[in-house]
Amino acid sequence: MKDYEDEILIRLVLFQKDFSEALRYFEKSKELEDDFVRDALLKAGIISYCRPFLKNTGINKEVKRFHLPSKFVPKDYQWLHEMFLNYRGNFIGHSNFKTMKPNIGAIEDTPKGGMVPIRYTSISFDHWFERDAEFPEEPPLINLACVFIRELSQKIPESITNEEVFKSEK
């Protein structure tokens, strides 16, 4: 990378790509019925969404750890943004015991012998449907996520000139 401005521009383009990728994963997950593939797409979408908000190491020292700050996210969507970061950090990117709450069940007999089941909280497409059932007056979460990411994606070009939003941490 030649200079600071080049790297910032490239990072902003990559942020745009990450949002576009997340949106494609979420949209495709709505079309499928295969739980395994649908859950994989959902998790890939969350990872892609979170990437711009996580601290990255830049090549030039001035942009080291350059990322989008949470204030970039509109207040109406802060809860969804925080949920994505929580899912990525505690369920998808890492196995956080406090969040997953694993517990070992009693030994169960199976045709192949005894088995000790471990139950834990995980993130899946069905988990989102459970949340939707809790809040039936709200739009389905997957649809809301798509609207939210589309809106954020459109803010990137405006933000290139907004130094207040995009200050690197030195």
Short mmCIF file of N, CA and C in Angstrom, two decimals:
data_model
loop_
_atom_site.label_atom_id
_atom_site.label_comp_id
_atom_site.label_asym_id
_atom_site.label_seq_id
_atom_site.Cartn_x
_atom_site.Cartn_y
_atom_site.Cartn_z
N MET A 1 0.84 -1.17 0.00
CA MET A 1 0.00 0.00 0.00
C MET A 1 0.89 1.23 0.00
N LYS A 2 0.60 2.18 -0.86
CA LYS A 2 1.47 3.35 -1.00
C LYS A 2 1.29 4.34 0.12
N ASP A 3 0.07 4.63 0.49
CA ASP A 3 -0.11 5.62 1.53
C ASP A 3 -1.43 5.41 2.28
N TYR A 4 -1.58 6.24 3.28
CA TYR A 4 -2.71 6.20 4.19
C TYR A 4 -4.05 6.29 3.46
N GLU A 5 -4.19 7.24 2.56
CA GLU A 5 -5.46 7.43 1.84
C GLU A 5 -5.82 6.22 0.99
N ASP A 6 -4.80 5.63 0.34
CA ASP A 6 -5.05 4.43 -0.47
C ASP A 6 -5.60 3.30 0.40
N GLU A 7 -4.98 3.12 1.54
CA GLU A 7 -5.42 2.01 2.40
C GLU A 7 -6.82 2.26 2.94
N ILE A 8 -7.13 3.48 3.32
CA ILE A 8 -8.48 3.77 3.80
C ILE A 8 -9.50 3.50 2.70
N LEU A 9 -9.22 3.95 1.49
CA LEU A 9 -10.14 3.71 0.38
C LEU A 9 -10.32 2.21 0.14
N ILE A 10 -9.24 1.47 0.16
CA ILE A 10 -9.34 0.02 -0.05
C ILE A 10 -10.13 -0.63 1.07
N ARG A 11 -9.91 -0.22 2.29
CA ARG A 11 -10.68 -0.80 3.41
C ARG A 11 -12.16 -0.49 3.26
N LEU A 12 -12.49 0.71 2.85
CA LEU A 12 -13.91 1.05 2.67
C LEU A 12 -14.53 0.20 1.57
N VAL A 13 -13.79 -0.05 0.51
CA VAL A 13 -14.29 -0.93 -0.56
C VAL A 13 -14.48 -2.34 -0.01
N LEU A 14 -13.55 -2.81 0.81
CA LEU A 14 -13.69 -4.14 1.41
C LEU A 14 -14.87 -4.20 2.38
N PHE A 15 -15.11 -3.11 3.11
CA PHE A 15 -16.28 -3.08 4.00
C PHE A 15 -17.56 -3.23 3.18
N GLN A 16 -17.61 -2.54 2.05
CA GLN A 16 -18.76 -2.63 1.15
C GLN A 16 -18.93 -4.07 0.66
N LYS A 17 -17.83 -4.71 0.29
CA LYS A 17 -17.86 -6.11 -0.16
C LYS A 17 -18.37 -7.02 0.95
N ASP A 18 -17.93 -6.79 2.18
CA ASP A 18 -18.37 -7.62 3.31
C ASP A 18 -19.88 -7.49 3.52
N PHE A 19 -20.40 -6.26 3.46
CA PHE A 19 -21.85 -6.09 3.63
C PHE A 19 -22.62 -6.75 2.50
N SER A 20 -22.12 -6.61 1.28
CA SER A 20 -22.77 -7.23 0.13
C SER A 20 -22.78 -8.76 0.27
N GLU A 21 -21.68 -9.30 0.71
CA GLU A 21 -21.56 -10.74 0.92
C GLU A 21 -22.53 -11.21 2.01
N ALA A 22 -22.59 -10.48 3.12
CA ALA A 22 -23.51 -10.83 4.22
C ALA A 22 -24.95 -10.83 3.72
N LEU A 23 -25.30 -9.82 2.96
CA LEU A 23 -26.65 -9.73 2.42
C LEU A 23 -26.96 -10.92 1.53
N ARG A 24 -26.03 -11.31 0.67
CA ARG A 24 -26.24 -12.47 -0.22
C ARG A 24 -26.43 -13.75 0.59
N TYR A 25 -25.63 -13.94 1.63
CA TYR A 25 -25.77 -15.12 2.48
C TYR A 25 -27.15 -15.15 3.15
N PHE A 26 -27.57 -14.02 3.72
CA PHE A 26 -28.87 -13.97 4.39
C PHE A 26 -30.01 -14.20 3.41
N GLU A 27 -29.96 -13.54 2.27
CA GLU A 27 -31.01 -13.72 1.26
C GLU A 27 -31.11 -15.18 0.82
N LYS A 28 -29.96 -15.80 0.56
CA LYS A 28 -29.95 -17.20 0.11
C LYS A 28 -30.46 -18.14 1.20
N SER A 29 -30.16 -17.83 2.46
CA SER A 29 -30.61 -18.69 3.55
C SER A 29 -32.13 -18.72 3.67
N LYS A 30 -32.79 -17.64 3.23
CA LYS A 30 -34.26 -17.60 3.28
C LYS A 30 -34.89 -18.55 2.26
N GLU A 31 -34.15 -18.87 1.20
CA GLU A 31 -34.69 -19.70 0.11
C GLU A 31 -34.58 -21.20 0.37
N LEU A 32 -33.75 -21.60 1.31
CA LEU A 32 -33.42 -23.01 1.47
C LEU A 32 -34.21 -23.68 2.59
N GLU A 33 -34.35 -24.98 2.48
CA GLU A 33 -35.00 -25.75 3.53
C GLU A 33 -34.03 -26.67 4.25
N ASP A 34 -32.87 -26.91 3.67
CA ASP A 34 -31.86 -27.76 4.29
C ASP A 34 -31.27 -27.02 5.50
N ASP A 35 -31.55 -27.53 6.70
CA ASP A 35 -31.12 -26.85 7.93
C ASP A 35 -29.61 -26.63 7.99
N PHE A 36 -28.85 -27.63 7.59
CA PHE A 36 -27.40 -27.54 7.68
C PHE A 36 -26.86 -26.42 6.80
N VAL A 37 -27.29 -26.38 5.56
CA VAL A 37 -26.81 -25.35 4.62
C VAL A 37 -27.34 -23.98 5.03
N ARG A 38 -28.60 -23.93 5.44
CA ARG A 38 -29.20 -22.65 5.86
C ARG A 38 -28.45 -22.07 7.06
N ASP A 39 -28.14 -22.93 8.04
CA ASP A 39 -27.41 -22.46 9.23
C ASP A 39 -25.99 -22.02 8.86
N ALA A 40 -25.36 -22.74 7.95
CA ALA A 40 -24.00 -22.37 7.51
C ALA A 40 -24.03 -21.00 6.83
N LEU A 41 -25.04 -20.75 6.00
CA LEU A 41 -25.15 -19.44 5.33
C LEU A 41 -25.42 -18.33 6.34
N LEU A 42 -26.26 -18.61 7.31
CA LEU A 42 -26.56 -17.62 8.35
C LEU A 42 -25.29 -17.25 9.11
N LYS A 43 -24.52 -18.26 9.49
CA LYS A 43 -23.27 -18.00 10.22
C LYS A 43 -22.26 -17.26 9.34
N ALA A 44 -22.17 -17.64 8.08
CA ALA A 44 -21.26 -16.95 7.16
C ALA A 44 -21.69 -15.49 7.00
N GLY A 45 -23.00 -15.24 6.95
CA GLY A 45 -23.51 -13.87 6.84
C GLY A 45 -23.15 -13.04 8.06
N ILE A 46 -23.26 -13.64 9.24
CA ILE A 46 -22.92 -12.91 10.47
C ILE A 46 -21.42 -12.60 10.49
N ILE A 47 -20.59 -13.56 10.10
CA ILE A 47 -19.14 -13.33 10.06
C ILE A 47 -18.81 -12.20 9.09
N SER A 48 -19.41 -12.24 7.89
CA SER A 48 -19.15 -11.19 6.89
C SER A 48 -19.62 -9.83 7.38
N TYR A 49 -20.79 -9.79 8.02
CA TYR A 49 -21.30 -8.52 8.54
C TYR A 49 -20.34 -7.93 9.58
N CYS A 50 -19.86 -8.77 10.47
CA CYS A 50 -19.04 -8.29 11.60
C CYS A 50 -17.64 -7.84 11.18
N ARG A 51 -17.13 -8.38 10.11
CA ARG A 51 -15.74 -8.12 9.70
C ARG A 51 -15.39 -6.62 9.71
N PRO A 52 -16.19 -5.72 9.13
CA PRO A 52 -15.81 -4.30 9.12
C PRO A 52 -15.75 -3.66 10.51
N PHE A 53 -16.42 -4.26 11.50
CA PHE A 53 -16.48 -3.67 12.83
C PHE A 53 -15.39 -4.20 13.76
N LEU A 54 -14.69 -5.22 13.32
CA LEU A 54 -13.63 -5.79 14.14
C LEU A 54 -12.32 -5.12 13.81
N LYS A 55 -11.46 -5.00 14.78
CA LYS A 55 -10.20 -4.28 14.59
C LYS A 55 -9.27 -5.10 13.70
N ASN A 56 -8.85 -4.48 12.60
CA ASN A 56 -7.94 -5.10 11.64
C ASN A 56 -6.57 -4.45 11.76
N THR A 57 -5.56 -5.17 11.40
CA THR A 57 -4.22 -4.61 11.40
C THR A 57 -3.89 -4.11 10.01
N GLY A 58 -3.66 -2.83 9.91
CA GLY A 58 -3.30 -2.25 8.62
C GLY A 58 -1.80 -2.38 8.35
N ILE A 59 -1.40 -2.14 7.14
CA ILE A 59 0.02 -2.21 6.76
C ILE A 59 0.73 -0.95 7.24
N ASN A 60 0.10 0.20 7.04
CA ASN A 60 0.69 1.47 7.49
C ASN A 60 0.29 1.71 8.93
N LYS A 61 1.20 2.24 9.71
CA LYS A 61 0.92 2.44 11.13
C LYS A 61 -0.26 3.37 11.38
N GLU A 62 -0.46 4.36 10.50
CA GLU A 62 -1.54 5.32 10.72
C GLU A 62 -2.92 4.65 10.69
N VAL A 63 -3.07 3.57 9.94
CA VAL A 63 -4.38 2.93 9.85
C VAL A 63 -4.43 1.60 10.59
N LYS A 64 -3.40 1.37 11.40
CA LYS A 64 -3.41 0.14 12.18
C LYS A 64 -4.70 0.09 13.00
N ARG A 65 -5.38 -1.03 12.92
CA ARG A 65 -6.60 -1.29 13.67
C ARG A 65 -7.78 -0.45 13.15
N PHE A 66 -7.75 -0.06 11.91
CA PHE A 66 -8.84 0.71 11.30
C PHE A 66 -10.08 -0.18 11.14
N HIS A 67 -11.19 0.31 11.58
CA HIS A 67 -12.46 -0.43 11.48
C HIS A 67 -13.61 0.58 11.54
N LEU A 68 -14.80 0.08 11.27
CA LEU A 68 -15.98 0.93 11.41
C LEU A 68 -16.37 0.97 12.89
N PRO A 69 -16.55 2.14 13.45
CA PRO A 69 -16.99 2.21 14.85
C PRO A 69 -18.49 1.92 14.94
N SER A 70 -18.93 1.52 16.12
CA SER A 70 -20.35 1.21 16.32
C SER A 70 -21.25 2.41 16.07
N LYS A 71 -20.70 3.63 16.20
CA LYS A 71 -21.54 4.81 15.96
C LYS A 71 -21.94 4.94 14.49
N PHE A 72 -21.30 4.17 13.63
CA PHE A 72 -21.68 4.13 12.22
C PHE A 72 -23.07 3.51 12.05
N VAL A 73 -23.47 2.65 13.00
CA VAL A 73 -24.75 1.94 12.95
C VAL A 73 -25.86 2.86 13.47
N PRO A 74 -26.96 3.03 12.70
CA PRO A 74 -28.07 3.85 13.18
C PRO A 74 -28.63 3.32 14.51
N LYS A 75 -29.05 4.22 15.37
CA LYS A 75 -29.55 3.85 16.70
C LYS A 75 -30.66 2.79 16.66
N ASP A 76 -31.54 2.88 15.66
CA ASP A 76 -32.63 1.91 15.56
C ASP A 76 -32.15 0.48 15.34
N TYR A 77 -30.93 0.33 14.87
CA TYR A 77 -30.39 -1.00 14.59
C TYR A 77 -29.27 -1.42 15.54
N GLN A 78 -28.98 -0.60 16.53
CA GLN A 78 -27.90 -0.94 17.45
C GLN A 78 -28.10 -2.31 18.11
N TRP A 79 -29.33 -2.62 18.48
CA TRP A 79 -29.60 -3.91 19.14
C TRP A 79 -29.25 -5.08 18.22
N LEU A 80 -29.56 -4.95 16.93
CA LEU A 80 -29.28 -6.02 15.97
C LEU A 80 -27.77 -6.12 15.73
N HIS A 81 -27.11 -4.98 15.62
CA HIS A 81 -25.66 -4.93 15.48
C HIS A 81 -24.99 -5.63 16.66
N GLU A 82 -25.41 -5.30 17.88
CA GLU A 82 -24.84 -5.92 19.08
C GLU A 82 -25.12 -7.43 19.10
N MET A 83 -26.31 -7.82 18.65
CA MET A 83 -26.64 -9.24 18.60
C MET A 83 -25.70 -9.98 17.65
N PHE A 84 -25.46 -9.41 16.46
CA PHE A 84 -24.55 -10.03 15.50
C PHE A 84 -23.13 -10.17 16.09
N LEU A 85 -22.64 -9.09 16.71
CA LEU A 85 -21.30 -9.14 17.31
C LEU A 85 -21.24 -10.19 18.42
N ASN A 86 -22.30 -10.28 19.21
CA ASN A 86 -22.37 -11.29 20.27
C ASN A 86 -22.38 -12.70 19.68
N TYR A 87 -23.21 -12.93 18.67
CA TYR A 87 -23.26 -14.24 18.03
C TYR A 87 -21.90 -14.62 17.46
N ARG A 88 -21.27 -13.67 16.77
CA ARG A 88 -19.98 -13.95 16.15
C ARG A 88 -18.91 -14.24 17.21
N GLY A 89 -18.88 -13.43 18.24
CA GLY A 89 -17.85 -13.57 19.26
C GLY A 89 -18.04 -14.72 20.22
N ASN A 90 -19.28 -15.07 20.51
CA ASN A 90 -19.53 -16.07 21.54
C ASN A 90 -20.03 -17.42 21.04
N PHE A 91 -20.54 -17.48 19.84
CA PHE A 91 -21.09 -18.74 19.34
C PHE A 91 -20.44 -19.23 18.05
N ILE A 92 -20.08 -18.31 17.17
CA ILE A 92 -19.58 -18.71 15.85
C ILE A 92 -18.06 -18.70 15.80
N GLY A 93 -17.46 -17.59 16.18
CA GLY A 93 -16.00 -17.47 16.11
C GLY A 93 -15.28 -18.13 17.26
N HIS A 94 -15.98 -18.28 18.38
CA HIS A 94 -15.38 -18.87 19.58
C HIS A 94 -16.45 -19.67 20.31
N SER A 95 -16.02 -20.59 21.16
CA SER A 95 -16.95 -21.35 21.99
C SER A 95 -16.87 -20.79 23.40
N ASN A 96 -17.71 -19.82 23.70
CA ASN A 96 -17.71 -19.17 25.00
C ASN A 96 -18.60 -19.98 25.95
N PHE A 97 -17.99 -20.61 26.93
CA PHE A 97 -18.74 -21.48 27.83
C PHE A 97 -19.83 -20.75 28.60
N LYS A 98 -19.56 -19.53 29.03
CA LYS A 98 -20.56 -18.78 29.79
C LYS A 98 -21.81 -18.52 28.95
N THR A 99 -21.61 -18.26 27.68
CA THR A 99 -22.74 -17.95 26.80
C THR A 99 -23.43 -19.21 26.30
N MET A 100 -22.64 -20.23 25.97
CA MET A 100 -23.21 -21.47 25.42
C MET A 100 -23.90 -22.31 26.49
N LYS A 101 -23.47 -22.17 27.75
CA LYS A 101 -24.07 -22.89 28.88
C LYS A 101 -24.15 -24.39 28.64
N PRO A 102 -23.03 -25.03 28.35
CA PRO A 102 -23.10 -26.47 28.10
C PRO A 102 -23.38 -27.24 29.38
N ASN A 103 -24.12 -28.34 29.25
CA ASN A 103 -24.32 -29.23 30.39
C ASN A 103 -24.36 -30.67 29.90
N ILE A 104 -23.87 -31.54 30.75
CA ILE A 104 -23.80 -32.96 30.39
C ILE A 104 -25.03 -33.64 30.94
N GLY A 105 -25.71 -34.37 30.07
CA GLY A 105 -26.91 -35.10 30.46
C GLY A 105 -26.56 -36.49 30.96
N ALA A 106 -27.59 -37.24 31.31
CA ALA A 106 -27.41 -38.61 31.78
C ALA A 106 -27.02 -39.51 30.61
N ILE A 107 -26.35 -40.60 30.91
CA ILE A 107 -25.97 -41.56 29.88
C ILE A 107 -27.23 -42.14 29.26
N GLU A 108 -27.27 -42.12 27.93
CA GLU A 108 -28.40 -42.66 27.19
C GLU A 108 -27.97 -43.91 26.46
N ASP A 109 -28.84 -44.92 26.44
CA ASP A 109 -28.54 -46.14 25.69
C ASP A 109 -28.87 -45.93 24.22
N THR A 110 -27.94 -46.33 23.37
CA THR A 110 -28.15 -46.28 21.92
C THR A 110 -27.79 -47.64 21.35
N PRO A 111 -28.16 -47.92 20.12
CA PRO A 111 -27.80 -49.22 19.52
C PRO A 111 -26.30 -49.49 19.52
N LYS A 112 -25.49 -48.44 19.53
CA LYS A 112 -24.03 -48.62 19.51
C LYS A 112 -23.42 -48.54 20.91
N GLY A 113 -24.22 -48.49 21.93
CA GLY A 113 -23.72 -48.41 23.30
C GLY A 113 -24.18 -47.14 23.98
N GLY A 114 -23.60 -46.88 25.16
CA GLY A 114 -23.99 -45.70 25.93
C GLY A 114 -23.45 -44.42 25.32
N MET A 115 -24.18 -43.33 25.49
CA MET A 115 -23.78 -42.04 24.96
C MET A 115 -24.07 -40.97 26.01
N VAL A 116 -23.17 -40.04 26.17
CA VAL A 116 -23.38 -38.93 27.10
C VAL A 116 -23.69 -37.69 26.27
N PRO A 117 -24.94 -37.24 26.31
CA PRO A 117 -25.29 -36.06 25.50
C PRO A 117 -24.81 -34.77 26.18
N ILE A 118 -24.37 -33.84 25.37
CA ILE A 118 -24.03 -32.51 25.86
C ILE A 118 -25.00 -31.55 25.19
N ARG A 119 -25.69 -30.78 26.00
CA ARG A 119 -26.63 -29.80 25.48
C ARG A 119 -26.04 -28.41 25.68
N TYR A 120 -26.27 -27.55 24.70
CA TYR A 120 -25.73 -26.19 24.79
C TYR A 120 -26.54 -25.28 23.88
N THR A 121 -26.42 -23.99 24.14
CA THR A 121 -27.09 -22.99 23.32
C THR A 121 -26.26 -22.79 22.05
N SER A 122 -26.93 -22.77 20.91
CA SER A 122 -26.23 -22.51 19.65
C SER A 122 -27.06 -21.56 18.80
N ILE A 123 -26.47 -21.10 17.74
CA ILE A 123 -27.16 -20.17 16.85
C ILE A 123 -27.54 -20.92 15.59
N SER A 124 -28.80 -20.82 15.22
CA SER A 124 -29.28 -21.46 14.00
C SER A 124 -30.39 -20.60 13.41
N PHE A 125 -30.76 -20.94 12.22
CA PHE A 125 -31.87 -20.24 11.56
C PHE A 125 -33.13 -20.37 12.41
N ASP A 126 -33.35 -21.59 12.96
CA ASP A 126 -34.54 -21.82 13.79
C ASP A 126 -34.53 -20.95 15.04
N HIS A 127 -33.33 -20.66 15.55
CA HIS A 127 -33.21 -19.77 16.70
C HIS A 127 -33.84 -18.41 16.36
N TRP A 128 -33.63 -17.95 15.14
CA TRP A 128 -34.23 -16.68 14.72
C TRP A 128 -35.75 -16.79 14.66
N PHE A 129 -36.27 -17.95 14.22
CA PHE A 129 -37.71 -18.12 14.20
C PHE A 129 -38.30 -18.11 15.60
N GLU A 130 -37.55 -18.64 16.57
CA GLU A 130 -38.01 -18.58 17.96
C GLU A 130 -38.11 -17.14 18.42
N ARG A 131 -37.14 -16.34 18.05
CA ARG A 131 -37.16 -14.92 18.39
C ARG A 131 -38.34 -14.24 17.71
N ASP A 132 -38.61 -14.62 16.47
CA ASP A 132 -39.75 -14.05 15.74
C ASP A 132 -41.07 -14.38 16.44
N ALA A 133 -41.17 -15.57 17.01
CA ALA A 133 -42.39 -15.97 17.71
C ALA A 133 -42.59 -15.14 18.98
N GLU A 134 -41.50 -14.73 19.59
CA GLU A 134 -41.58 -13.90 20.80
C GLU A 134 -42.08 -12.48 20.49
N PHE A 135 -41.79 -12.01 19.27
CA PHE A 135 -42.14 -10.65 18.88
C PHE A 135 -42.92 -10.67 17.56
N PRO A 136 -44.14 -11.21 17.57
CA PRO A 136 -44.88 -11.38 16.31
C PRO A 136 -45.26 -10.06 15.62
N GLU A 137 -45.24 -8.96 16.37
CA GLU A 137 -45.59 -7.67 15.77
C GLU A 137 -44.44 -7.08 14.95
N GLU A 138 -43.24 -7.62 15.11
CA GLU A 138 -42.06 -7.15 14.38
C GLU A 138 -41.90 -7.92 13.07
N PRO A 139 -41.21 -7.33 12.09
CA PRO A 139 -40.92 -8.09 10.86
C PRO A 139 -39.99 -9.25 11.19
N PRO A 140 -40.02 -10.32 10.39
CA PRO A 140 -39.11 -11.45 10.66
C PRO A 140 -37.66 -10.95 10.73
N LEU A 141 -36.91 -11.50 11.66
CA LEU A 141 -35.55 -11.04 11.92
C LEU A 141 -34.66 -11.13 10.69
N ILE A 142 -34.78 -12.19 9.91
CA ILE A 142 -33.93 -12.33 8.73
C ILE A 142 -34.22 -11.21 7.73
N ASN A 143 -35.50 -10.84 7.59
CA ASN A 143 -35.86 -9.73 6.69
C ASN A 143 -35.33 -8.40 7.22
N LEU A 144 -35.45 -8.21 8.53
CA LEU A 144 -34.94 -6.99 9.15
C LEU A 144 -33.42 -6.90 8.98
N ALA A 145 -32.73 -8.02 9.13
CA ALA A 145 -31.28 -8.04 8.94
C ALA A 145 -30.92 -7.61 7.52
N CYS A 146 -31.67 -8.08 6.55
CA CYS A 146 -31.39 -7.72 5.15
C CYS A 146 -31.61 -6.23 4.90
N VAL A 147 -32.67 -5.67 5.44
CA VAL A 147 -32.94 -4.23 5.29
C VAL A 147 -31.83 -3.43 5.96
N PHE A 148 -31.46 -3.83 7.15
CA PHE A 148 -30.41 -3.15 7.92
C PHE A 148 -29.09 -3.15 7.16
N ILE A 149 -28.67 -4.29 6.65
CA ILE A 149 -27.38 -4.38 5.96
C ILE A 149 -27.41 -3.59 4.65
N ARG A 150 -28.56 -3.61 3.96
CA ARG A 150 -28.69 -2.82 2.73
C ARG A 150 -28.50 -1.33 3.05
N GLU A 151 -29.11 -0.86 4.14
CA GLU A 151 -28.98 0.55 4.54
C GLU A 151 -27.54 0.90 4.90
N LEU A 152 -26.87 0.03 5.66
CA LEU A 152 -25.47 0.29 6.03
C LEU A 152 -24.59 0.35 4.79
N SER A 153 -24.83 -0.57 3.89
CA SER A 153 -24.05 -0.65 2.67
C SER A 153 -24.14 0.66 1.87
N GLN A 154 -25.30 1.27 1.88
CA GLN A 154 -25.49 2.52 1.15
C GLN A 154 -24.81 3.70 1.84
N LYS A 155 -24.52 3.57 3.14
CA LYS A 155 -23.87 4.65 3.87
C LYS A 155 -22.37 4.72 3.60
N ILE A 156 -21.76 3.65 3.15
CA ILE A 156 -20.30 3.63 2.95
C ILE A 156 -19.84 4.73 2.00
N PRO A 157 -20.40 4.88 0.80
CA PRO A 157 -19.91 5.94 -0.09
C PRO A 157 -20.01 7.33 0.52
N GLU A 158 -21.07 7.60 1.27
CA GLU A 158 -21.23 8.90 1.92
C GLU A 158 -20.13 9.12 2.96
N SER A 159 -19.69 8.04 3.57
CA SER A 159 -18.80 8.14 4.70
C SER A 159 -17.34 8.37 4.34
N ILE A 160 -17.00 8.17 3.08
CA ILE A 160 -15.60 8.34 2.67
C ILE A 160 -15.12 9.74 3.01
N THR A 161 -15.99 10.73 2.91
CA THR A 161 -15.60 12.10 3.19
C THR A 161 -15.89 12.52 4.63
N ASN A 162 -16.49 11.64 5.41
CA ASN A 162 -16.86 11.98 6.78
C ASN A 162 -15.76 11.56 7.75
N GLU A 163 -14.81 12.44 8.00
CA GLU A 163 -13.66 12.12 8.85
C GLU A 163 -14.08 11.81 10.28
N GLU A 164 -15.18 12.35 10.73
CA GLU A 164 -15.64 12.12 12.10
C GLU A 164 -15.96 10.64 12.33
N VAL A 165 -16.54 9.98 11.34
CA VAL A 165 -16.89 8.58 11.47
C VAL A 165 -15.68 7.69 11.31
N PHE A 166 -14.79 7.99 10.38
CA PHE A 166 -13.68 7.11 10.04
C PHE A 166 -12.34 7.62 10.51
N LYS A 167 -12.15 7.67 11.80
CA LYS A 167 -10.83 8.02 12.33
C LYS A 167 -10.14 6.71 12.69
N SER A 168 -8.92 6.57 12.30
CA SER A 168 -8.18 5.36 12.67
C SER A 168 -7.72 5.50 14.11
N GLU A 169 -7.53 4.35 14.74
CA GLU A 169 -6.97 4.35 16.10
C GLU A 169 -5.46 4.25 15.95
N LYS A 170 -4.78 5.13 16.62
CA LYS A 170 -3.30 5.12 16.51
C LYS A 170 -2.70 4.54 17.76
#
